[in-house]
Amino acid sequence: MFIDIHSHVVPDVLPFGLSGDGRWPRVVPDGDHADVVIQGNVFRRVQRASWDLTARRDAMAAHGVHLQVLSPMPELFSYWAPVGPARRFCTALN
């Protein structure tokens, strides 16, 4: 059995713009990819398997992976955020 112990998830729907602050990360899907945008700049382009369970399962099968340990992409953590909006954001992310 193969277990991938380092894999990131990037949900395609999150409560962005909680405080009108441009530092909130946004995910902008575009077909089989999405741009992760932070402060108006594309930080990273991710594949559909980052948010789509079927695509993730297909990618895992193609690589012989049976299980994955998922964690959010670190750029989504938003450590700078005030407690109230951060709590709502983290709840949605988890």
XYZ file of C-alpha atoms in Angstrom:
94
model
C 0.000 0.000 0.000
C 1.316 3.426 -0.943
C 0.422 6.465 1.171
C 1.181 10.003 0.043
C 1.875 11.857 3.290
C 2.297 15.309 1.736
C -0.517 16.454 -0.499
C -2.252 19.837 -0.592
C -5.878 20.679 -1.055
C -7.047 23.977 -2.558
C -10.836 24.302 -2.320
C -12.411 26.048 -5.291
C -15.009 27.776 -3.091
C -14.048 29.761 0.010
C -15.481 32.851 1.731
C -13.093 35.334 0.139
C -13.327 39.031 0.779
C -14.486 38.607 4.367
C -13.167 42.014 5.343
C -12.638 43.588 1.939
C -8.914 42.973 2.406
C -7.090 42.023 -0.806
C -4.762 39.722 1.128
C -7.454 37.039 1.298
C -6.471 34.297 -1.159
C -8.863 33.620 -4.015
C -9.108 30.560 -6.231
C -10.150 31.297 -9.808
C -11.075 28.053 -11.635
C -10.431 27.875 -15.367
C -11.377 24.469 -16.740
C -9.000 21.814 -15.426
C -6.809 24.378 -13.663
C -7.244 27.263 -11.256
C -5.183 30.287 -10.324
C -4.515 30.944 -6.651
C -4.544 34.738 -6.429
C -3.115 36.656 -3.476
C -3.188 40.460 -3.405
C -4.175 40.523 -7.062
C -1.210 38.406 -8.191
C -1.295 34.811 -9.389
C 0.675 32.924 -6.771
C 0.304 29.471 -8.268
C -1.696 27.594 -10.890
C -3.106 24.295 -9.578
C -4.689 21.286 -11.248
C -8.310 20.185 -10.882
C -7.205 17.381 -8.537
C -6.545 20.089 -5.955
C -10.301 20.582 -5.440
C -12.137 17.843 -7.365
C -12.403 14.487 -5.575
C -12.929 12.461 -8.769
C -9.885 14.029 -10.433
C -7.843 13.419 -7.248
C -8.867 9.748 -7.138
C -7.961 9.342 -10.827
C -4.552 10.964 -10.286
C -3.920 8.799 -7.224
C -4.806 5.631 -9.163
C -2.549 6.671 -12.051
C 0.375 6.965 -9.603
C -0.441 3.858 -7.555
C -1.320 5.882 -4.453
C -3.906 4.305 -2.146
C -4.274 6.998 0.525
C -3.339 10.650 0.946
C -2.850 12.854 3.972
C -4.288 16.210 2.939
C -3.431 19.642 4.239
C -4.304 23.108 2.936
C -1.780 24.843 0.739
C 0.186 26.997 3.271
C -0.539 30.220 1.388
C -4.189 29.787 2.382
C -3.425 29.997 6.122
C -3.796 33.799 6.254
C -2.042 34.207 9.605
C -2.454 37.979 9.343
C -6.254 37.839 9.533
C -8.322 39.140 12.463
C -9.809 36.422 14.691
C -13.459 36.622 13.579
C -12.923 36.492 9.803
C -10.061 33.995 10.268
C -12.356 31.659 12.188
C -14.969 31.746 9.401
C -12.297 31.257 6.755
C -10.686 28.308 8.584
C -14.065 26.683 9.194
C -14.778 26.843 5.461
C -11.282 25.637 4.590
C -11.513 22.641 6.911
